[in-house]
Amino acid sequence: MPDETHVIFGLDPLWVSTALLLMTYAVIMTEKVNRAVVALLGAGLMISLGVLNQEAAIRGVDFNTIALLTGMMILVNLTRKSGVFQYVAFWSARRAQGVPWKLMIMLSVVTAVLSALLDNVTTVLLVTPVTLMVARELEVSAYPFLFAEIFASNIGGTSTLIGDPPNILIGSATGLAFNDFVVNLGPVVVVIMGLQLVATHLIWGRKMHASDEARARVLAYRPADAITDHTLLWQSLAVLGLVITGFMTARATGLEPGTVAMFGAAALMYLYIRDHHAEAQSHHVHEVFGEVEWITIFFFVGLFMVVAGVEHAGLLDIMAHGLMDVTAGDPTVTALVILWSSAILSAIIDNIPFVATMIPMIKNMAPTMGGPEGLMPLWWALSLGACLGGNGTLVGASANLTVAGLAERGGVPFKFMTYLKLAFPLMLGSVAIAHVYLYFRFLA
């Protein structure tokens, strides 16, 4: 059988895989070795020690996520060459009168709204370059802006079917539609987002100041002057429009977001190089591919394989069963345990395999919960916990790592422990708000 594996020395695959997962995260947290290298080493050990064979490890990689990330990185990098991000940056700065805290709020709200309408990874790919540019012009630290945008992307993505991968999984398994998520989760997302804006303002916003010279320099720019290639601008906007339409109509067309993003990337690259001779085309394609955040891409590849190892060994299944056992079938206790455990675990491990494991477990509880209708609070608890919990650590959600990779490439340090110390408590606060909402809206 292709999936048959034999762990070295006859060791228990559950213990070996769990140890490798813990070691991988421990080394990542030390920040002594590049996280992509650590994840790939962990993946290599999972296969070499016999927890997984190569075929199972490759199947564990979510290539839809990889394709979505890669395709959108290419689209964003090509679009940036037109000057449109500079346009957005200076327009936003002018609207905020060059005041850093106003700009942080504006960019956070834009990020939350776009994350609900598109998906959070695509959104941060679009917003992060803008943020880095404006912060550089205002001569203020970009880190507070980026931190706020990570939270905004995951909070905003919680409110819709397409905003965050866990919601896509839940919607697909249950038949819940776009409007179901908006109606049931939208209200609490608005509250959490509002309080998050207050929190980031109190932590950073009120202390951020730009010099009169920096503000004057930014306000002196005419946004229209930032556009350097009008042809590429319209080509980029047209392709991005089609890609976004593809995301929003995915259920009708049956096309996965990864396919849509890669197809769009290929189409825009063709438009970008078609008027050049073969040698120049190769140069431009090399240049475009060279701007992809390969560290982030390969970190995901390795991490998916590491998580596939513990999933294959049965750890996630044991954890899911354990969560069900401790609730004794009480609907209120079950929903709240799912909410908090999903949040904590989604901050530690990737939420996609965890949610995928929880879905059949929750479905099997239908007879004791009064049928499919009785499961509805559990689905909302799973969604809120998995999506909001992703804010807790840098590895909790794809958007977090995407921002971190772009930030470090732009010269802004984004350390695991620095992020964790502030993000985890704020994440717990948002889940506490979700706890109150879940109880009074669905359980009381």
Coordinates of C-alpha atoms in Angstrom, one line a residue:
M1 CA 0.0 0.0 0.0
P2 CA 1.3 3.5 -0.9
D3 CA 0.4 4.9 2.6
E4 CA 2.1 2.1 4.6
T5 CA 4.9 3.5 6.8
H6 CA 7.4 2.0 9.2
V7 CA 8.7 4.3 11.9
I8 CA 12.4 3.8 12.6
F9 CA 13.3 1.4 15.4
G10 CA 9.6 0.4 15.7
L11 CA 8.8 3.6 17.7
D12 CA 5.3 4.8 18.1
P13 CA 4.5 7.2 15.2
L14 CA 2.2 9.2 17.4
W15 CA 5.0 10.1 19.9
V16 CA 7.6 10.6 17.1
S17 CA 5.3 12.9 15.1
T18 CA 4.3 14.9 18.2
A19 CA 7.9 15.3 19.3
L20 CA 8.9 16.5 15.8
L21 CA 6.0 19.0 15.8
L22 CA 7.0 20.4 19.2
M23 CA 10.7 20.6 18.2
T24 CA 9.8 22.4 14.9
Y25 CA 7.8 25.0 16.7
A26 CA 10.4 25.4 19.5
V27 CA 13.2 26.1 17.0
I28 CA 11.0 28.5 15.0
M29 CA 10.2 30.4 18.2
T30 CA 13.9 30.7 19.0
E31 CA 14.4 32.6 15.7
K32 CA 17.9 31.3 15.5
V33 CA 17.3 29.6 12.1
N34 CA 15.2 30.8 9.2
R35 CA 11.7 29.4 9.6
A36 CA 11.5 28.0 6.1
V37 CA 14.6 25.9 6.7
V38 CA 13.2 24.7 10.1
A39 CA 9.9 23.7 8.6
L40 CA 11.6 21.8 5.7
L41 CA 13.9 20.0 8.1
G42 CA 10.9 19.0 10.2
A43 CA 9.2 17.7 7.1
G44 CA 12.3 15.8 6.0
L45 CA 12.5 14.2 9.4
M46 CA 8.8 13.2 9.3
I47 CA 9.5 11.3 6.1
S48 CA 13.0 10.0 7.0
L49 CA 11.9 8.6 10.3
G50 CA 9.0 6.8 8.8
V51 CA 6.0 8.7 10.1
L52 CA 5.0 9.5 6.6
N53 CA 6.0 8.3 3.2
Q54 CA 6.7 10.8 0.4
E55 CA 3.4 10.4 -1.3
A56 CA 1.4 11.0 2.0
A57 CA 3.6 14.1 2.8
I58 CA 3.0 15.6 -0.7
R59 CA -0.8 15.0 -0.3
G60 CA -0.6 16.8 3.0
V61 CA 0.5 20.0 1.2
D62 CA -2.5 22.3 0.5
F63 CA -1.6 23.2 -3.0
N64 CA -4.6 25.4 -3.3
T65 CA -3.2 27.6 -0.6
I66 CA 0.3 27.5 -2.2
A67 CA -1.1 28.3 -5.6
L68 CA -3.2 31.1 -4.2
L69 CA -0.2 32.7 -2.4
T70 CA 2.1 32.3 -5.4
G71 CA -0.4 33.6 -7.9
M72 CA -1.4 36.6 -5.9
M73 CA 2.2 37.5 -5.1
I74 CA 2.9 37.6 -8.9
L75 CA -0.2 39.6 -9.6
V76 CA 0.6 42.1 -6.8
N77 CA 4.3 42.5 -7.9
L78 CA 3.3 43.1 -11.5
T79 CA 0.5 45.5 -10.5
R80 CA 2.9 47.4 -8.2
K81 CA 5.1 48.2 -11.3
S82 CA 2.3 50.4 -12.6
G83 CA 2.5 52.7 -9.5
V84 CA -1.0 52.0 -8.3
F85 CA 0.1 51.1 -4.8
Q86 CA 1.9 54.4 -4.5
Y87 CA -1.3 56.1 -5.7
V88 CA -3.3 54.3 -2.9
A89 CA -0.6 55.1 -0.4
F90 CA -0.5 58.8 -1.0
W91 CA -4.3 59.1 -1.4
S92 CA -4.7 57.4 2.0
A93 CA -2.1 59.5 3.6
R94 CA -3.7 62.7 2.3
R95 CA -7.2 61.6 3.5
A96 CA -5.6 61.1 6.9
Q97 CA -3.9 64.4 6.7
G98 CA -0.6 62.5 7.2
V99 CA -1.6 61.8 10.8
P100 CA -0.2 58.3 11.7
W101 CA -3.0 57.1 14.0
K102 CA -5.7 58.2 11.5
L103 CA -3.9 56.3 8.8
M104 CA -3.6 53.2 10.9
I105 CA -7.3 53.2 11.5
M106 CA -8.1 53.8 7.8
L107 CA -5.8 51.0 6.6
S108 CA -7.2 48.6 9.2
V109 CA -10.8 49.2 8.2
V110 CA -9.9 48.8 4.5
T111 CA -8.1 45.6 5.3
A112 CA -11.1 44.2 7.3
V113 CA -13.6 45.1 4.6
L114 CA -11.4 43.6 1.7
S115 CA -10.7 40.5 3.8
A116 CA -14.5 39.9 4.1
L117 CA -15.1 40.5 0.3
L118 CA -12.1 38.7 -1.0
D119 CA -9.9 36.6 1.3
N120 CA -7.4 37.7 3.9
V121 CA -4.3 36.5 2.2
T122 CA -5.1 38.4 -1.0
T123 CA -5.9 41.5 1.0
V124 CA -2.7 41.6 3.0
L125 CA -0.7 41.1 -0.3
L126 CA -2.4 44.2 -1.6
V127 CA -2.3 46.3 1.6
T128 CA 1.2 45.5 3.0
P129 CA 3.2 47.2 0.2
V130 CA 1.1 50.3 0.6
T131 CA 1.7 50.3 4.3
L132 CA 5.4 49.9 4.0
M133 CA 5.6 52.8 1.6
V134 CA 3.5 55.3 3.6
A135 CA 5.3 54.5 6.8
R136 CA 8.6 55.0 5.1
E137 CA 7.5 58.4 3.8
L138 CA 6.1 59.5 7.2
E139 CA 9.3 58.2 8.9
V140 CA 7.4 56.2 11.4
S141 CA 7.6 52.5 12.3
A142 CA 5.6 50.3 10.0
Y143 CA 5.3 47.5 12.6
P144 CA 2.2 48.9 14.4
F145 CA 0.4 49.3 11.1
L146 CA 1.2 45.8 10.0
F147 CA 0.3 44.3 13.3
A148 CA -3.1 46.0 13.2
E149 CA -3.6 44.8 9.6
I150 CA -2.9 41.2 10.5
F151 CA -5.7 41.3 13.2
A152 CA -8.0 43.2 10.8
S153 CA -7.5 40.6 8.1
N154 CA -8.4 37.7 10.3
I155 CA -11.2 39.4 12.0
G156 CA -12.8 40.7 8.8
G157 CA -12.3 37.3 7.1
T158 CA -14.3 35.7 9.9
S159 CA -17.5 37.3 8.7
T160 CA -18.0 35.7 5.3
L161 CA -17.9 32.3 3.6
I162 CA -14.9 33.2 1.4
G163 CA -13.0 35.4 3.9
D164 CA -11.0 32.6 5.7
P165 CA -10.2 29.0 4.7
P166 CA -12.0 27.4 7.8
N167 CA -15.2 29.1 6.7
I168 CA -14.8 27.7 3.2
L169 CA -14.4 24.2 4.7
I170 CA -17.4 24.6 7.0
G171 CA -19.6 26.1 4.3
S172 CA -18.7 23.3 1.9
A173 CA -19.5 20.6 4.5
T174 CA -22.7 22.0 5.8
G175 CA -24.2 23.9 2.8
L176 CA -24.1 27.2 4.7
A177 CA -24.1 30.1 2.2
F178 CA -22.4 33.5 2.0
N179 CA -25.3 35.3 3.6
D180 CA -25.5 32.8 6.5
F181 CA -22.1 33.7 7.6
V182 CA -22.7 37.5 7.2
V183 CA -26.0 37.4 9.2
N184 CA -24.7 35.1 12.0
L185 CA -21.1 36.3 12.4
G186 CA -21.2 39.8 11.0
P187 CA -22.5 41.5 14.1
V188 CA -19.8 40.2 16.5
V189 CA -17.1 40.8 13.9
V190 CA -18.1 44.5 13.8
V191 CA -17.9 44.7 17.6
I192 CA -14.5 42.9 17.8
M193 CA -13.1 45.0 15.0
G194 CA -14.2 48.2 16.7
L195 CA -12.6 47.2 20.0
Q196 CA -9.5 46.1 18.2
L197 CA -9.1 49.6 16.6
V198 CA -9.4 51.1 20.1
A199 CA -6.8 48.7 21.5
T200 CA -4.2 49.4 18.7
H201 CA -4.8 53.1 19.1
L202 CA -4.1 52.9 22.9
I203 CA -1.1 50.7 22.4
W204 CA 0.5 52.6 19.5
G205 CA -1.7 55.1 17.8
R206 CA -1.7 57.9 20.4
K207 CA 2.2 57.7 20.7
M208 CA 2.8 57.9 16.9
H209 CA 3.8 61.2 15.5
A210 CA 5.1 62.3 12.2
S211 CA 7.2 65.4 11.8
D212 CA 5.7 68.5 10.1
E213 CA 8.4 68.0 7.4
A214 CA 7.4 64.4 6.8
R215 CA 3.7 65.2 6.7
A216 CA 4.3 68.1 4.4
R217 CA 6.4 65.9 2.1
V218 CA 3.6 63.3 1.9
L219 CA 0.8 65.9 1.5
A220 CA 2.8 67.6 -1.3
Y221 CA 2.6 64.5 -3.5
R222 CA -0.1 64.3 -6.1
P223 CA -1.5 60.7 -6.1
A224 CA -2.0 60.8 -9.9
D225 CA 1.8 61.4 -10.4
A226 CA 2.5 58.0 -8.9
I227 CA 1.1 56.2 -11.9
T228 CA 4.1 55.4 -14.1
D229 CA 2.6 52.9 -16.6
H230 CA -1.0 53.5 -17.5
T231 CA -1.2 50.6 -19.9
L232 CA 0.0 48.1 -17.2
L233 CA -2.3 49.8 -14.7
W234 CA -5.4 49.1 -16.7
Q235 CA -4.2 45.6 -17.6
S236 CA -3.6 44.9 -14.0
L237 CA -6.9 46.2 -12.8
A238 CA -8.8 44.3 -15.5
V239 CA -7.0 41.0 -14.5
L240 CA -7.4 41.6 -10.8
G241 CA -11.1 42.4 -11.4
L242 CA -11.5 39.1 -13.2
V243 CA -9.6 37.2 -10.5
I244 CA -11.8 38.7 -7.8
T245 CA -14.9 37.8 -9.7
G246 CA -13.5 34.3 -10.0
F247 CA -13.1 34.1 -6.2
M248 CA -16.7 35.3 -5.6
T249 CA -18.2 33.0 -8.1
A250 CA -16.1 29.9 -7.2
R251 CA -19.1 27.9 -6.1
A252 CA -20.9 28.4 -9.4
T253 CA -17.8 27.8 -11.6
G254 CA -16.2 25.0 -9.5
L255 CA -12.8 26.7 -9.8
E256 CA -10.6 26.7 -6.8
P257 CA -9.0 30.1 -5.7
G258 CA -5.5 28.7 -6.4
T259 CA -6.5 28.0 -10.0
V260 CA -8.0 31.4 -10.4
A261 CA -5.0 33.2 -8.9
M262 CA -2.4 31.2 -11.0
F263 CA -4.4 31.7 -14.2
G264 CA -4.7 35.4 -13.5
A265 CA -0.9 35.6 -12.8
A266 CA -0.1 33.8 -16.1
A267 CA -2.5 36.1 -18.0
L268 CA -1.0 39.3 -16.6
M269 CA 2.6 38.0 -17.2
Y270 CA 1.7 37.4 -20.8
L271 CA 0.3 40.9 -21.2
Y272 CA 3.4 42.3 -19.5
I273 CA 5.9 40.5 -21.8
R274 CA 4.1 40.0 -25.1
D275 CA 5.6 43.1 -26.8
H276 CA 9.2 42.1 -26.0
H277 CA 11.5 39.7 -27.9
A278 CA 12.3 36.3 -26.4
E279 CA 15.5 37.2 -24.5
A280 CA 13.8 40.2 -22.9
Q281 CA 10.8 38.1 -22.0
S282 CA 13.0 35.6 -20.1
H283 CA 14.6 38.5 -18.3
H284 CA 11.2 40.0 -17.2
V285 CA 9.8 36.6 -16.2
H286 CA 12.9 35.9 -14.1
E287 CA 12.5 39.3 -12.5
V288 CA 8.8 38.6 -11.7
F289 CA 9.5 35.2 -10.2
G290 CA 12.4 36.5 -8.2
E291 CA 10.0 38.8 -6.4
V292 CA 7.9 36.0 -5.1
E293 CA 8.2 35.4 -1.3
W294 CA 9.7 32.0 -1.6
I295 CA 10.7 31.9 2.1
T296 CA 7.0 32.1 2.9
I297 CA 6.0 29.6 0.2
F298 CA 8.5 26.9 1.3
F299 CA 7.7 27.5 5.0
F300 CA 4.1 26.6 4.2
V301 CA 5.2 23.5 2.2
G302 CA 7.3 22.3 5.1
L303 CA 4.7 23.1 7.8
F304 CA 1.9 21.4 5.8
M305 CA 4.0 18.2 5.8
V306 CA 4.8 18.4 9.5
V307 CA 1.1 18.9 10.4
A308 CA 0.3 16.0 8.0
G309 CA 2.6 13.8 10.0
V310 CA 0.7 14.4 13.3
E311 CA -2.6 14.1 11.5
H312 CA -1.5 10.8 9.9
A313 CA -0.4 9.5 13.2
G314 CA -3.8 10.2 14.7
L315 CA -2.9 13.1 17.1
L316 CA -5.5 15.5 15.7
D317 CA -8.2 12.8 15.7
I318 CA -7.4 12.0 19.4
M319 CA -7.6 15.7 20.3
A320 CA -10.9 16.1 18.5
H321 CA -12.4 13.0 20.3
G322 CA -11.1 14.2 23.6
L323 CA -12.8 17.6 23.1
M324 CA -16.1 15.8 22.5
D325 CA -15.7 13.5 25.5
V326 CA -15.2 16.2 28.1
T327 CA -18.4 18.0 27.2
A328 CA -20.7 15.0 28.0
G329 CA -23.0 16.0 25.2
D330 CA -24.2 19.3 26.8
P331 CA -24.8 21.7 23.8
T332 CA -23.7 24.8 25.7
V333 CA -20.6 23.3 27.1
T334 CA -19.8 21.6 23.8
A335 CA -20.1 24.9 21.8
L336 CA -17.9 26.9 24.2
V337 CA -15.3 24.1 24.5
I338 CA -15.1 24.0 20.7
L339 CA -14.8 27.8 20.6
W340 CA -11.9 28.1 23.0
S341 CA -10.1 24.9 22.0
S342 CA -10.3 25.9 18.3
A343 CA -8.9 29.3 19.1
I344 CA -6.0 28.0 21.2
L345 CA -5.1 25.2 18.8
S346 CA -5.5 27.4 15.7
A347 CA -2.9 29.7 17.2
I348 CA -0.4 26.8 17.6
I349 CA -1.1 24.6 14.5
D350 CA -2.6 25.3 11.1
N351 CA -6.4 25.6 11.5
I352 CA -7.2 23.9 8.2
P353 CA -6.4 20.3 9.1
F354 CA -7.9 20.8 12.6
V355 CA -11.2 22.2 11.2
A356 CA -11.2 19.3 8.6
T357 CA -10.9 16.8 11.5
M358 CA -13.5 18.5 13.6
I359 CA -16.2 18.7 10.9
P360 CA -17.0 14.9 10.8
M361 CA -16.8 14.8 14.6
I362 CA -19.4 17.5 14.9
K363 CA -21.6 15.9 12.3
N364 CA -21.6 12.7 14.3
M365 CA -23.1 14.5 17.2
A366 CA -26.3 15.4 15.4
P367 CA -28.4 12.6 17.0
T368 CA -27.5 13.8 20.5
M369 CA -27.9 17.5 19.6
G370 CA -31.4 17.3 18.2
G371 CA -30.5 16.9 14.5
P372 CA -28.6 19.2 12.0
E373 CA -30.4 22.3 13.4
G374 CA -29.0 21.6 16.8
L375 CA -25.5 21.7 15.4
M376 CA -25.6 25.3 14.2
P377 CA -24.1 26.8 17.4
L378 CA -21.3 24.4 17.1
W379 CA -20.5 25.4 13.5
W380 CA -20.4 29.1 14.5
A381 CA -18.2 28.2 17.5
L382 CA -15.8 26.4 15.2
S383 CA -15.7 29.2 12.8
L384 CA -15.2 31.9 15.4
G385 CA -12.5 29.9 17.3
A386 CA -10.5 28.9 14.2
C387 CA -10.6 32.2 12.5
L388 CA -10.0 34.5 15.5
G389 CA -7.5 32.1 17.0
G390 CA -5.3 32.6 13.9
N391 CA -4.3 36.0 15.3
G392 CA -2.6 34.5 18.3
T393 CA 0.8 33.6 16.7
L394 CA 2.7 34.3 13.5
V395 CA 2.0 30.7 12.4
G396 CA -1.7 30.8 13.2
A397 CA -2.9 32.0 9.8
S398 CA -1.6 32.3 6.3
A399 CA -2.1 36.1 6.3
N400 CA 0.2 36.5 9.3
L401 CA 3.1 34.8 7.6
T402 CA 2.5 36.6 4.4
V403 CA 2.7 40.0 6.1
A404 CA 5.8 38.9 8.1
G405 CA 7.6 37.8 4.9
L406 CA 6.8 41.0 3.1
A407 CA 7.8 43.1 6.1
E408 CA 11.1 41.4 6.5
R409 CA 11.8 41.8 2.8
G410 CA 11.0 45.5 3.3
G411 CA 13.5 45.8 6.1
V412 CA 10.9 45.6 9.0
P413 CA 11.8 42.9 11.6
F414 CA 8.8 40.7 12.4
K415 CA 9.9 38.4 15.3
F416 CA 7.8 35.4 16.5
M417 CA 8.1 36.2 20.2
T418 CA 7.7 40.0 19.8
Y419 CA 4.4 39.3 18.0
L420 CA 3.3 36.6 20.4
K421 CA 3.6 38.6 23.6
L422 CA 1.0 41.2 22.4
A423 CA -1.0 39.2 19.9
F424 CA -1.9 36.2 22.1
P425 CA -3.6 38.3 24.9
L426 CA -5.4 40.4 22.3
M427 CA -6.6 37.2 20.6
L428 CA -7.9 35.9 23.9
G429 CA -9.8 39.1 24.4
S430 CA -11.5 38.8 21.0
V431 CA -12.5 35.2 21.7
A432 CA -13.9 36.3 25.1
I433 CA -16.2 38.7 23.2
A434 CA -17.1 35.9 20.8
H435 CA -17.9 33.7 23.8
V436 CA -20.4 36.2 25.2
Y437 CA -22.0 36.7 21.7
L438 CA -22.2 33.0 21.0
Y439 CA -23.9 32.3 24.4
F440 CA -26.6 35.0 24.2
R441 CA -27.2 34.7 20.4
F442 CA -27.4 30.9 20.1
L443 CA -27.2 29.1 23.4
A444 CA -29.1 31.1 26.1

